[in-house]
PDB file of N, CA and C and ligand atoms in Angstrom:
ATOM      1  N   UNK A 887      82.455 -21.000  14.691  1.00 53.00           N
ATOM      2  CA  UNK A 887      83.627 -21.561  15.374  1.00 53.00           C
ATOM      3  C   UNK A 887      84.141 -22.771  14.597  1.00 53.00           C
ATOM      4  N   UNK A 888      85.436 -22.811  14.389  1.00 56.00           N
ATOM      5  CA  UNK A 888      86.463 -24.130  13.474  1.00 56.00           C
ATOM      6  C   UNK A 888      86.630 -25.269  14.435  1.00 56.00           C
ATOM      7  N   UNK A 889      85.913 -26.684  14.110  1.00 59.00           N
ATOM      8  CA  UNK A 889      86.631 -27.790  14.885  1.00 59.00           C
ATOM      9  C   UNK A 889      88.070 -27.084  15.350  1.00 59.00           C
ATOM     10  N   UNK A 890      88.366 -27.974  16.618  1.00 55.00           N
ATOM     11  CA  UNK A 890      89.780 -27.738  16.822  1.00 55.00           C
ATOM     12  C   UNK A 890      89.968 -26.515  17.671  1.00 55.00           C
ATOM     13  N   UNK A 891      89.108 -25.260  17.528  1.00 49.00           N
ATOM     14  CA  UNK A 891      89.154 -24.246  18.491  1.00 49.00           C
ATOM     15  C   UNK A 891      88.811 -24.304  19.484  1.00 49.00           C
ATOM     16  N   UNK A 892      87.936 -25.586  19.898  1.00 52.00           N
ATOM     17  CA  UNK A 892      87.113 -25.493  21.090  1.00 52.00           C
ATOM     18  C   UNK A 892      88.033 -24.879  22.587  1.00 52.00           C
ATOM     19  N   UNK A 893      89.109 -25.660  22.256  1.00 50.00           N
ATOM     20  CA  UNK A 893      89.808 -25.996  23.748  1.00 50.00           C
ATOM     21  C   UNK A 893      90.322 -24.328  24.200  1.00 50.00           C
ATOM     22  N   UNK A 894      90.631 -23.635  23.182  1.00 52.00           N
ATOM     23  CA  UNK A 894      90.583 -22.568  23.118  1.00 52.00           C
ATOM     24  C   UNK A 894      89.384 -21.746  23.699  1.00 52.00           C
ATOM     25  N   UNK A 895      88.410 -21.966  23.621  1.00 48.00           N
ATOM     26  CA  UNK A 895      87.296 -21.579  23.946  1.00 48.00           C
ATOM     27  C   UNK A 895      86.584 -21.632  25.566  1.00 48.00           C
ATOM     28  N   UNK A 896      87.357 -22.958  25.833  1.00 53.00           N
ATOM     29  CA  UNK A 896      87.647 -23.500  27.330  1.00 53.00           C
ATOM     30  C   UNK A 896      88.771 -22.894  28.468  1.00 53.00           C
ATOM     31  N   UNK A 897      89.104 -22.331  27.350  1.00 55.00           N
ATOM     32  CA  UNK A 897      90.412 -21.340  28.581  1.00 55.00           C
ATOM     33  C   UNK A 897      90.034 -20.527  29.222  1.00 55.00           C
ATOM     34  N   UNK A 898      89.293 -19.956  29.304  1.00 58.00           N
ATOM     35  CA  UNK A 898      89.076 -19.048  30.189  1.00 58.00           C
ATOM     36  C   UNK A 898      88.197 -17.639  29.512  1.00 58.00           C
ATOM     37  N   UNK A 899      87.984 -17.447  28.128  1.00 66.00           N
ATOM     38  CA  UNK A 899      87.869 -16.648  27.120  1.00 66.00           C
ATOM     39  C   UNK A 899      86.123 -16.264  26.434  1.00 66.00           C
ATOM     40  N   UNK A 900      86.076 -17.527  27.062  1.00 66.00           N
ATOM     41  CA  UNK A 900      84.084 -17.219  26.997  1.00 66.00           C
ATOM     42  C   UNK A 900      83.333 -16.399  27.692  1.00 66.00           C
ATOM     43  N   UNK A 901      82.578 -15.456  27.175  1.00 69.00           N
ATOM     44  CA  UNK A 901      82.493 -14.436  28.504  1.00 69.00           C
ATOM     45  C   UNK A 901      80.996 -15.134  29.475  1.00 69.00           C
ATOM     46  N   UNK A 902      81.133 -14.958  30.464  1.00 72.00           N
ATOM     47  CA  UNK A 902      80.129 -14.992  31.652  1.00 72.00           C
ATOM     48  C   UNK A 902      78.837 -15.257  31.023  1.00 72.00           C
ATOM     49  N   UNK A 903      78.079 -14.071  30.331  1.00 69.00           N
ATOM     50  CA  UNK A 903      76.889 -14.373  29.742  1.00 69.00           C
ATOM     51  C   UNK A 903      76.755 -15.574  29.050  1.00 69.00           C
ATOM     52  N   UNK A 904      77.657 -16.051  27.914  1.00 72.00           N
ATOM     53  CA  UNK A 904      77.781 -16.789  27.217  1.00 72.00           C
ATOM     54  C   UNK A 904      77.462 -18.135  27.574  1.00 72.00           C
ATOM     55  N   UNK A 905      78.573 -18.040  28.791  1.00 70.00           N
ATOM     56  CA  UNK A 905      77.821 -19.332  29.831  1.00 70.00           C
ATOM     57  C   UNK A 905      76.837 -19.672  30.598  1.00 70.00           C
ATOM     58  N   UNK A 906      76.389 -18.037  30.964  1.00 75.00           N
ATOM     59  CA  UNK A 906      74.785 -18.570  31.500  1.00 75.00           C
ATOM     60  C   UNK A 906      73.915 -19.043  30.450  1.00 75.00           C
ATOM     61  N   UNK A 907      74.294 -18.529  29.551  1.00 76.00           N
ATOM     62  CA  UNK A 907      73.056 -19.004  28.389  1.00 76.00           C
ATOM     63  C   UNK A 907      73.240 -20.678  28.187  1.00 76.00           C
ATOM     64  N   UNK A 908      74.080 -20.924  28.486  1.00 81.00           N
ATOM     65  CA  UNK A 908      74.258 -22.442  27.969  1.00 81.00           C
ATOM     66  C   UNK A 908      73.810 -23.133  29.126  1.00 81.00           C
ATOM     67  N   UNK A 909      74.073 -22.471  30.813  1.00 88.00           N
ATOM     68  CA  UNK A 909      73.427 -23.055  32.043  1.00 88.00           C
ATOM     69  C   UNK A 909      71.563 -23.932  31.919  1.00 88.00           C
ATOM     70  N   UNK A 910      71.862 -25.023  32.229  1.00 94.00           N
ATOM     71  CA  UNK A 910      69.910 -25.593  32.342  1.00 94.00           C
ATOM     72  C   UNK A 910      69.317 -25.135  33.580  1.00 94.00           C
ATOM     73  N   UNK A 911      68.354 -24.452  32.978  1.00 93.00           N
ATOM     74  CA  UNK A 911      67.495 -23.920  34.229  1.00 93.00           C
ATOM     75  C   UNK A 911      65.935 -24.920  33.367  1.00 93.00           C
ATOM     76  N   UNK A 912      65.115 -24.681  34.754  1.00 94.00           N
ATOM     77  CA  UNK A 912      63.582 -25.222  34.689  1.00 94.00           C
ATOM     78  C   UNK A 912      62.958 -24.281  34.147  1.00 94.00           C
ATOM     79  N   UNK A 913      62.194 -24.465  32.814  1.00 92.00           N
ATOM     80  CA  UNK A 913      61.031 -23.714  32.884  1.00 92.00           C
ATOM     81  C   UNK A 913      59.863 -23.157  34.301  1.00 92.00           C
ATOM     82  N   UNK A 914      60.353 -22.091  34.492  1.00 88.00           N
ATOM     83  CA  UNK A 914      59.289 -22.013  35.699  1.00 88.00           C
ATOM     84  C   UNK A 914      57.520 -22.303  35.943  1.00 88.00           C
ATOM     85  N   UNK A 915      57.501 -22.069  34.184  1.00 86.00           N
ATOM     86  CA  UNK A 915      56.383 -22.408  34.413  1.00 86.00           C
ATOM     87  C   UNK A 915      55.266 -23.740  34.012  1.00 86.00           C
ATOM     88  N   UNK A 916      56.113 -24.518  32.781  1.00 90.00           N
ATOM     89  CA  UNK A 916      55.842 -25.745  32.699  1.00 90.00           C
ATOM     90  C   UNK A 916      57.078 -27.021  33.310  1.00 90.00           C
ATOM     91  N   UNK A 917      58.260 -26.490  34.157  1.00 91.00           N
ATOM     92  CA  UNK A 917      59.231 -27.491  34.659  1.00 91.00           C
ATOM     93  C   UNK A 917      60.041 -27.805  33.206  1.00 91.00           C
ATOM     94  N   UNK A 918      59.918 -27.878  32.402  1.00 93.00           N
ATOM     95  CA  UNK A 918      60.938 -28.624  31.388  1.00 93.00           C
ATOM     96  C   UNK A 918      62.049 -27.833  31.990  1.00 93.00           C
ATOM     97  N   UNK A 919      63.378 -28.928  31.316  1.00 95.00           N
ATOM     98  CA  UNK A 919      64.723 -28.545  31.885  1.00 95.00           C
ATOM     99  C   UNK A 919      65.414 -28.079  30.539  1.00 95.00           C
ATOM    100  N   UNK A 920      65.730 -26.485  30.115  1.00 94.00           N
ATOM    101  CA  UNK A 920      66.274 -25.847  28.636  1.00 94.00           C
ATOM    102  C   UNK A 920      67.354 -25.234  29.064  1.00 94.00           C
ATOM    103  N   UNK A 921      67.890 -24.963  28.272  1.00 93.00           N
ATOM    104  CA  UNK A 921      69.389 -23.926  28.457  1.00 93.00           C
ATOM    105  C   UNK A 921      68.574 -22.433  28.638  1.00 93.00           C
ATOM    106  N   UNK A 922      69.434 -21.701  29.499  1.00 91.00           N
ATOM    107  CA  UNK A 922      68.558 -20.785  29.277  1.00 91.00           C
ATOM    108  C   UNK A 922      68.355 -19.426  28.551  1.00 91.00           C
ATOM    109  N   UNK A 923      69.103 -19.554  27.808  1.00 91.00           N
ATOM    110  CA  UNK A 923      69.569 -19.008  26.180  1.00 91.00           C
ATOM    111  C   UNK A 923      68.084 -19.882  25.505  1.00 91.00           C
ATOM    112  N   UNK A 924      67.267 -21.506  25.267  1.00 92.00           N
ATOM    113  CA  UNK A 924      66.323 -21.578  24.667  1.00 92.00           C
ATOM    114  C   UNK A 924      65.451 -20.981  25.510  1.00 92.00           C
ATOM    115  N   UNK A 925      65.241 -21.035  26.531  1.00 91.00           N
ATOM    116  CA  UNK A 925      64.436 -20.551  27.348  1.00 91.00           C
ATOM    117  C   UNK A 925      64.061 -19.224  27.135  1.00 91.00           C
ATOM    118  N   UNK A 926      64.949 -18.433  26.753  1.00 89.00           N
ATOM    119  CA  UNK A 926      64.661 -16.724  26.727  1.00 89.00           C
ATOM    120  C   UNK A 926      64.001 -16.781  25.406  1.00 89.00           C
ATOM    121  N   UNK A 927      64.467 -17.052  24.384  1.00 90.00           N
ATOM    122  CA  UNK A 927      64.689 -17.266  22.874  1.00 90.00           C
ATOM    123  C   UNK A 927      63.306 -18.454  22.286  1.00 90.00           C
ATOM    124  N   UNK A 928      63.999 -19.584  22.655  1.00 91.00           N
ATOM    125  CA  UNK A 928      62.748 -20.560  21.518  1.00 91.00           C
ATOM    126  C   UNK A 928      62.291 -21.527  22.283  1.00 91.00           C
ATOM    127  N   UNK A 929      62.330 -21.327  23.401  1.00 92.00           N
ATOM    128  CA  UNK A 929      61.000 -22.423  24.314  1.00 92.00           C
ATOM    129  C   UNK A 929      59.863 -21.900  24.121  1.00 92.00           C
ATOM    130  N   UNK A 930      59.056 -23.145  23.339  1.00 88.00           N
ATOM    131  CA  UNK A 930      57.883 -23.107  23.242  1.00 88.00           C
ATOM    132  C   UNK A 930      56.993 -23.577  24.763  1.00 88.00           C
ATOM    133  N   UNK A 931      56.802 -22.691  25.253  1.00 89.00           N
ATOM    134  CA  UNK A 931      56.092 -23.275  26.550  1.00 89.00           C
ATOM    135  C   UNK A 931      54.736 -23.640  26.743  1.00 89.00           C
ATOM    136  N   UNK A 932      54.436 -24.972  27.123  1.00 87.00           N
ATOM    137  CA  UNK A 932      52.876 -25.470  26.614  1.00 87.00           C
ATOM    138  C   UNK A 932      52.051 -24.977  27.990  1.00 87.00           C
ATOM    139  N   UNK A 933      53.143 -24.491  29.227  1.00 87.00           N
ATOM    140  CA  UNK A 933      51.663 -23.592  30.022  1.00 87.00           C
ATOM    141  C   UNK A 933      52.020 -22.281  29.957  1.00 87.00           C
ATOM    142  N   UNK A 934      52.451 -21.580  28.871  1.00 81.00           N
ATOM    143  CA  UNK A 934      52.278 -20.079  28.621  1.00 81.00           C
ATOM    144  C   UNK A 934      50.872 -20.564  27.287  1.00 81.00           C
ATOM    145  N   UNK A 935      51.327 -21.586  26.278  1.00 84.00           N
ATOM    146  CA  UNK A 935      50.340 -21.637  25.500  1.00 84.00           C
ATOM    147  C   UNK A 935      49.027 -21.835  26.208  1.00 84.00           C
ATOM    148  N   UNK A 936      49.211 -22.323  26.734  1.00 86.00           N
ATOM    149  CA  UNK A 936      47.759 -22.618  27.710  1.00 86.00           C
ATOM    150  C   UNK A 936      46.946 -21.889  28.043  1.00 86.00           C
ATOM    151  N   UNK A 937      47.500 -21.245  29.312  1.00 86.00           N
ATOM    152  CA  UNK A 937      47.425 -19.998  29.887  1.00 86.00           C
ATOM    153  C   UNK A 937      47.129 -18.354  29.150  1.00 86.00           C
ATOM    154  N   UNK A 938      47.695 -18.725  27.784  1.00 86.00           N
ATOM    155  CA  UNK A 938      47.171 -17.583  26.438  1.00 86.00           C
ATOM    156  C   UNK A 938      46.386 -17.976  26.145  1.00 86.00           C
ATOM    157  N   UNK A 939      45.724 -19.587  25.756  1.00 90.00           N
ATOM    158  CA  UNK A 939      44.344 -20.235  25.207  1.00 90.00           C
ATOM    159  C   UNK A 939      43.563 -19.278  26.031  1.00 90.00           C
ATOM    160  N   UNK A 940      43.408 -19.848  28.050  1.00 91.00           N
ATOM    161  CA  UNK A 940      43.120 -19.373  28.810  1.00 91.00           C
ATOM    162  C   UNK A 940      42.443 -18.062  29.172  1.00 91.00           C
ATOM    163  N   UNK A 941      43.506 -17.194  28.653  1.00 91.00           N
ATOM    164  CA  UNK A 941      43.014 -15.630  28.728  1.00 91.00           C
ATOM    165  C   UNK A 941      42.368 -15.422  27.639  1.00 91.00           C
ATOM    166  N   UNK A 942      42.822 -16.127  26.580  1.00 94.00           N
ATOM    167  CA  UNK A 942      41.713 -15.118  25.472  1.00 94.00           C
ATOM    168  C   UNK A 942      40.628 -15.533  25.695  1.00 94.00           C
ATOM    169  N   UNK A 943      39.986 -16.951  26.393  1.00 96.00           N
ATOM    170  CA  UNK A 943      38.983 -17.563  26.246  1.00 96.00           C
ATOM    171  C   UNK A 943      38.490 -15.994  26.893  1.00 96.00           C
ATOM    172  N   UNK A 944      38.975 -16.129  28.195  1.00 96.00           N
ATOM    173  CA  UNK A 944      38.052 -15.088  29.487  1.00 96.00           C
ATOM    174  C   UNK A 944      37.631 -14.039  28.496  1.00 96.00           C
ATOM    175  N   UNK A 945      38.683 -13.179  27.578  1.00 96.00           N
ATOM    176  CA  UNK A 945      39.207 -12.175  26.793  1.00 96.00           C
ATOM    177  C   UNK A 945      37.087 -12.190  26.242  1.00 96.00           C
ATOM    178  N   UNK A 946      37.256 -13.244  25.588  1.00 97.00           N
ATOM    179  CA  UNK A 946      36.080 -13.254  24.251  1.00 97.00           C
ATOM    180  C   UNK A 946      34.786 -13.326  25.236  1.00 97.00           C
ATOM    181  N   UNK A 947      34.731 -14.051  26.330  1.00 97.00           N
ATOM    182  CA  UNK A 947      33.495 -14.347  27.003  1.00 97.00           C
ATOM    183  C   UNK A 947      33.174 -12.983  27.876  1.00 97.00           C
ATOM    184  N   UNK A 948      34.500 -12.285  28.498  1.00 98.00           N
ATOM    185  CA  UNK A 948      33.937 -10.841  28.703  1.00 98.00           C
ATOM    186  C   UNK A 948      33.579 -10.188  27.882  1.00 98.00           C
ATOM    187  N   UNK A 949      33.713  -9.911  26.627  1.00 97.00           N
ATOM    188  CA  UNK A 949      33.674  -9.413  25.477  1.00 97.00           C
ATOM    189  C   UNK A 949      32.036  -9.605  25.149  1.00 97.00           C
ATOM    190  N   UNK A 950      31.994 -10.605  25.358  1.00 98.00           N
ATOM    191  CA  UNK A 950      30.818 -11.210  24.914  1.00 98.00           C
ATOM    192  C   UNK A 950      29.246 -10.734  25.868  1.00 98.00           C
ATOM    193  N   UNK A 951      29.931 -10.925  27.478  1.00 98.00           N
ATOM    194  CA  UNK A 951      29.102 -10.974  28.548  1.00 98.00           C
ATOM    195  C   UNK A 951      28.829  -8.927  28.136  1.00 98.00           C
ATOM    196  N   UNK A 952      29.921  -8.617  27.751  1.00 97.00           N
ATOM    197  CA  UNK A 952      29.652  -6.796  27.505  1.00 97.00           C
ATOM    198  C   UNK A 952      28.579  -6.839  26.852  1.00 97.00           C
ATOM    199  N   UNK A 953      28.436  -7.092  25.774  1.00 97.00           N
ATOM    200  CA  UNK A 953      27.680  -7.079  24.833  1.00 97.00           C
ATOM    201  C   UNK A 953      26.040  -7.375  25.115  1.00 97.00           C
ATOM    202  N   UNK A 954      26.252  -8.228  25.859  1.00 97.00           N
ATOM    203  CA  UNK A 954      25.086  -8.870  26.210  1.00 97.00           C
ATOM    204  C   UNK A 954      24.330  -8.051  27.549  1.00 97.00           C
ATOM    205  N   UNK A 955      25.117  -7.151  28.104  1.00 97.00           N
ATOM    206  CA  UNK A 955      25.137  -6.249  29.409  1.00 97.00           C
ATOM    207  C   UNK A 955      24.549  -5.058  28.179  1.00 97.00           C
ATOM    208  N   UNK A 956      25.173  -4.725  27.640  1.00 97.00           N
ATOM    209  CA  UNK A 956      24.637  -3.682  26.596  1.00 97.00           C
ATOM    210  C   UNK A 956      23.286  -3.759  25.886  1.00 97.00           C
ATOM    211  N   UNK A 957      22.880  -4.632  25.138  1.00 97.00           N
ATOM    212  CA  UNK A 957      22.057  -4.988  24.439  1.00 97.00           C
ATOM    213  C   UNK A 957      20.621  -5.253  25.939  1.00 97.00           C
ATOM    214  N   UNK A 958      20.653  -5.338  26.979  1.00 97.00           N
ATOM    215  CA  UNK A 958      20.201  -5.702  27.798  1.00 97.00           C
ATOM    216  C   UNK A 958      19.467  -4.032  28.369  1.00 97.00           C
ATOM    217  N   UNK A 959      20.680  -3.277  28.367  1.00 97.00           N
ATOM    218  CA  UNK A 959      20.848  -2.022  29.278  1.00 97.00           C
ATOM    219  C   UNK A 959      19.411  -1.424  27.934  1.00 97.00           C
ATOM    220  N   UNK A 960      20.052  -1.573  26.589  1.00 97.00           N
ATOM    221  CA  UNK A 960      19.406  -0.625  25.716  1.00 97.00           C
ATOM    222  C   UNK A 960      18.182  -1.444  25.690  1.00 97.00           C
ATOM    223  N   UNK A 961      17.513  -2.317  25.844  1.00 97.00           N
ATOM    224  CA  UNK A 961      15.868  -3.027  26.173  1.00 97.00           C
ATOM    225  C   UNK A 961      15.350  -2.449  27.098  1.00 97.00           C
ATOM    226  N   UNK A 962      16.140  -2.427  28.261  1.00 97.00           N
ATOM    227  CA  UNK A 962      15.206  -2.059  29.699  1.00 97.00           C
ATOM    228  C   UNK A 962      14.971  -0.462  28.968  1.00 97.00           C
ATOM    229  N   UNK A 963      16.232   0.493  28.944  1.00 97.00           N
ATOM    230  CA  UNK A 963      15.789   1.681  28.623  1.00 97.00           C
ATOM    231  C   UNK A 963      14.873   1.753  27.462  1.00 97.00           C
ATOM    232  N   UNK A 964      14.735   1.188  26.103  1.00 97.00           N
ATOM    233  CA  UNK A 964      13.711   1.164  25.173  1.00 97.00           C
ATOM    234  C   UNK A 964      12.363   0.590  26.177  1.00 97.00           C
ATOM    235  N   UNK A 965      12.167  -0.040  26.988  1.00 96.00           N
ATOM    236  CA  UNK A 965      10.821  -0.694  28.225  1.00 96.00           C
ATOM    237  C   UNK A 965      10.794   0.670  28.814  1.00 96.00           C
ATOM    238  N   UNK A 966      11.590   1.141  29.412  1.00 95.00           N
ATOM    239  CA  UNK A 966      11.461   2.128  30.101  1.00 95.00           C
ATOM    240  C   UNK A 966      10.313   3.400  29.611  1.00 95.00           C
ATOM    241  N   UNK A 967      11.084   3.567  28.054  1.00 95.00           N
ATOM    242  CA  UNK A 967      10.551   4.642  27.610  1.00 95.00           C
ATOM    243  C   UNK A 967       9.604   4.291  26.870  1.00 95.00           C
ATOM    244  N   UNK A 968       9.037   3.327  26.819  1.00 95.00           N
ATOM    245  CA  UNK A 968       7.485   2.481  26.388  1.00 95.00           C
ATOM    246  C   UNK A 968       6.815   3.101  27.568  1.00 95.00           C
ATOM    247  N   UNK A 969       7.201   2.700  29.025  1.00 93.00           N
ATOM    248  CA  UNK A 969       6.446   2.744  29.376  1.00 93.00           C
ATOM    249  C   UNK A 969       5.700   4.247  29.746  1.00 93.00           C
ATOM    250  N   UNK A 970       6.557   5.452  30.032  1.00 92.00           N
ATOM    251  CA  UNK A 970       6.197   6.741  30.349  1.00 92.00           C
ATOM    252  C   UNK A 970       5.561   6.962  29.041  1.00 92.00           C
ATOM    253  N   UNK A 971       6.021   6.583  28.071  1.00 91.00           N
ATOM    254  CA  UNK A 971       5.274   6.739  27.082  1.00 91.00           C
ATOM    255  C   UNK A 971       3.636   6.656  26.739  1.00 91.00           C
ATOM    256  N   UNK A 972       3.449   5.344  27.879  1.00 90.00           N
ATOM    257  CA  UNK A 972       1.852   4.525  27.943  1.00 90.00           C
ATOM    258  C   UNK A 972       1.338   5.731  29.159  1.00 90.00           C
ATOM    259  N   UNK A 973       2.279   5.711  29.975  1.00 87.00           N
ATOM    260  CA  UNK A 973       1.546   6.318  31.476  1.00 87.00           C
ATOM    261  C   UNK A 973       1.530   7.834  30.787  1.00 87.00           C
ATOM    262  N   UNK A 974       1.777   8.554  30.151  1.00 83.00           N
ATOM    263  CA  UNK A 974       1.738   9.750  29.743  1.00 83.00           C
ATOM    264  C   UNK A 974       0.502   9.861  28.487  1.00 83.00           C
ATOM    265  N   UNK A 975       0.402   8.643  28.028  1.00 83.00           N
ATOM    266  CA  UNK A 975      -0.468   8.681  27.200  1.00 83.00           C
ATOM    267  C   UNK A 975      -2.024   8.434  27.575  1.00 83.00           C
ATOM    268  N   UNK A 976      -2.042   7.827  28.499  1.00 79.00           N
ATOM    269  CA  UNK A 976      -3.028   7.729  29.525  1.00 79.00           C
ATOM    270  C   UNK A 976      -3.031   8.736  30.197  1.00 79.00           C
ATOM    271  N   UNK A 977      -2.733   9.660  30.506  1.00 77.00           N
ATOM    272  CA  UNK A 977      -2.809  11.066  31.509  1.00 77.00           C
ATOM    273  C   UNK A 977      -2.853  11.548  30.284  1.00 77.00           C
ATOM    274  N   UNK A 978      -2.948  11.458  29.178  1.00 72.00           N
ATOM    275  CA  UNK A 978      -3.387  12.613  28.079  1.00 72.00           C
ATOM    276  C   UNK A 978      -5.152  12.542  27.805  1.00 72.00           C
ATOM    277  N   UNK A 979      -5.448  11.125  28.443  1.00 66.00           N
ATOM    278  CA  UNK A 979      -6.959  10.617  28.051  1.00 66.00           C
ATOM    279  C   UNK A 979      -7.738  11.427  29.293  1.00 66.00           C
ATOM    280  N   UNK A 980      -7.071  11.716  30.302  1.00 62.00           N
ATOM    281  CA  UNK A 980      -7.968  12.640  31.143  1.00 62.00           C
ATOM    282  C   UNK A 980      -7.876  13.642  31.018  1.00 62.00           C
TER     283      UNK A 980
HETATM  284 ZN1  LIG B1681      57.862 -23.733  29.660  1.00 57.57          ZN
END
């Protein structure tokens, strides 16, 4: 747009969208006050960042707690099969 066109621009000729985008709305979820054209586009939002820290943490510690549920499951069953192993081996001695 050329200095000088603005007023032009003010007539009536901007379409609807154009102007919502320029409207300030609240971040809903950290409150800052952005146009909401940045808002859709390039708000960096520090409780979406958060809240992504957040989930991946859960993300890695379920991840983790699996693993540890697994490695757990395959002991008892390796105990398990120790043990029929012993009690069968002992019923082989009689
Ligand atoms: Zn935000």
């Amino acid at each position: 747009m050329q200095p000088g066109t603005e007023a032009d621009s003010q007539g009536g000729t901007t379409p609807t969208c154009r102007l919502a985008e320029r409207e300030k709305t609240a971040c809903p979820l950290c409150g800052k006050v952005v146009s909401r054209k940045t808002l859709a586009h390039s708000h960096t939002c520090r409780a979406d960042a958060a809240t992504r820290a957040q989930l991946q943490e859960e993300r890695a510690r379920a991840r983790v707690e699996e693993r540890m549920r697994r490695l757990q499951a395959d002991r008892e069953a390796a105990q398990l099969l120790e043990q029929r192993r012993a009690k069968y081996a002992n019923l082989a001695l009689f």
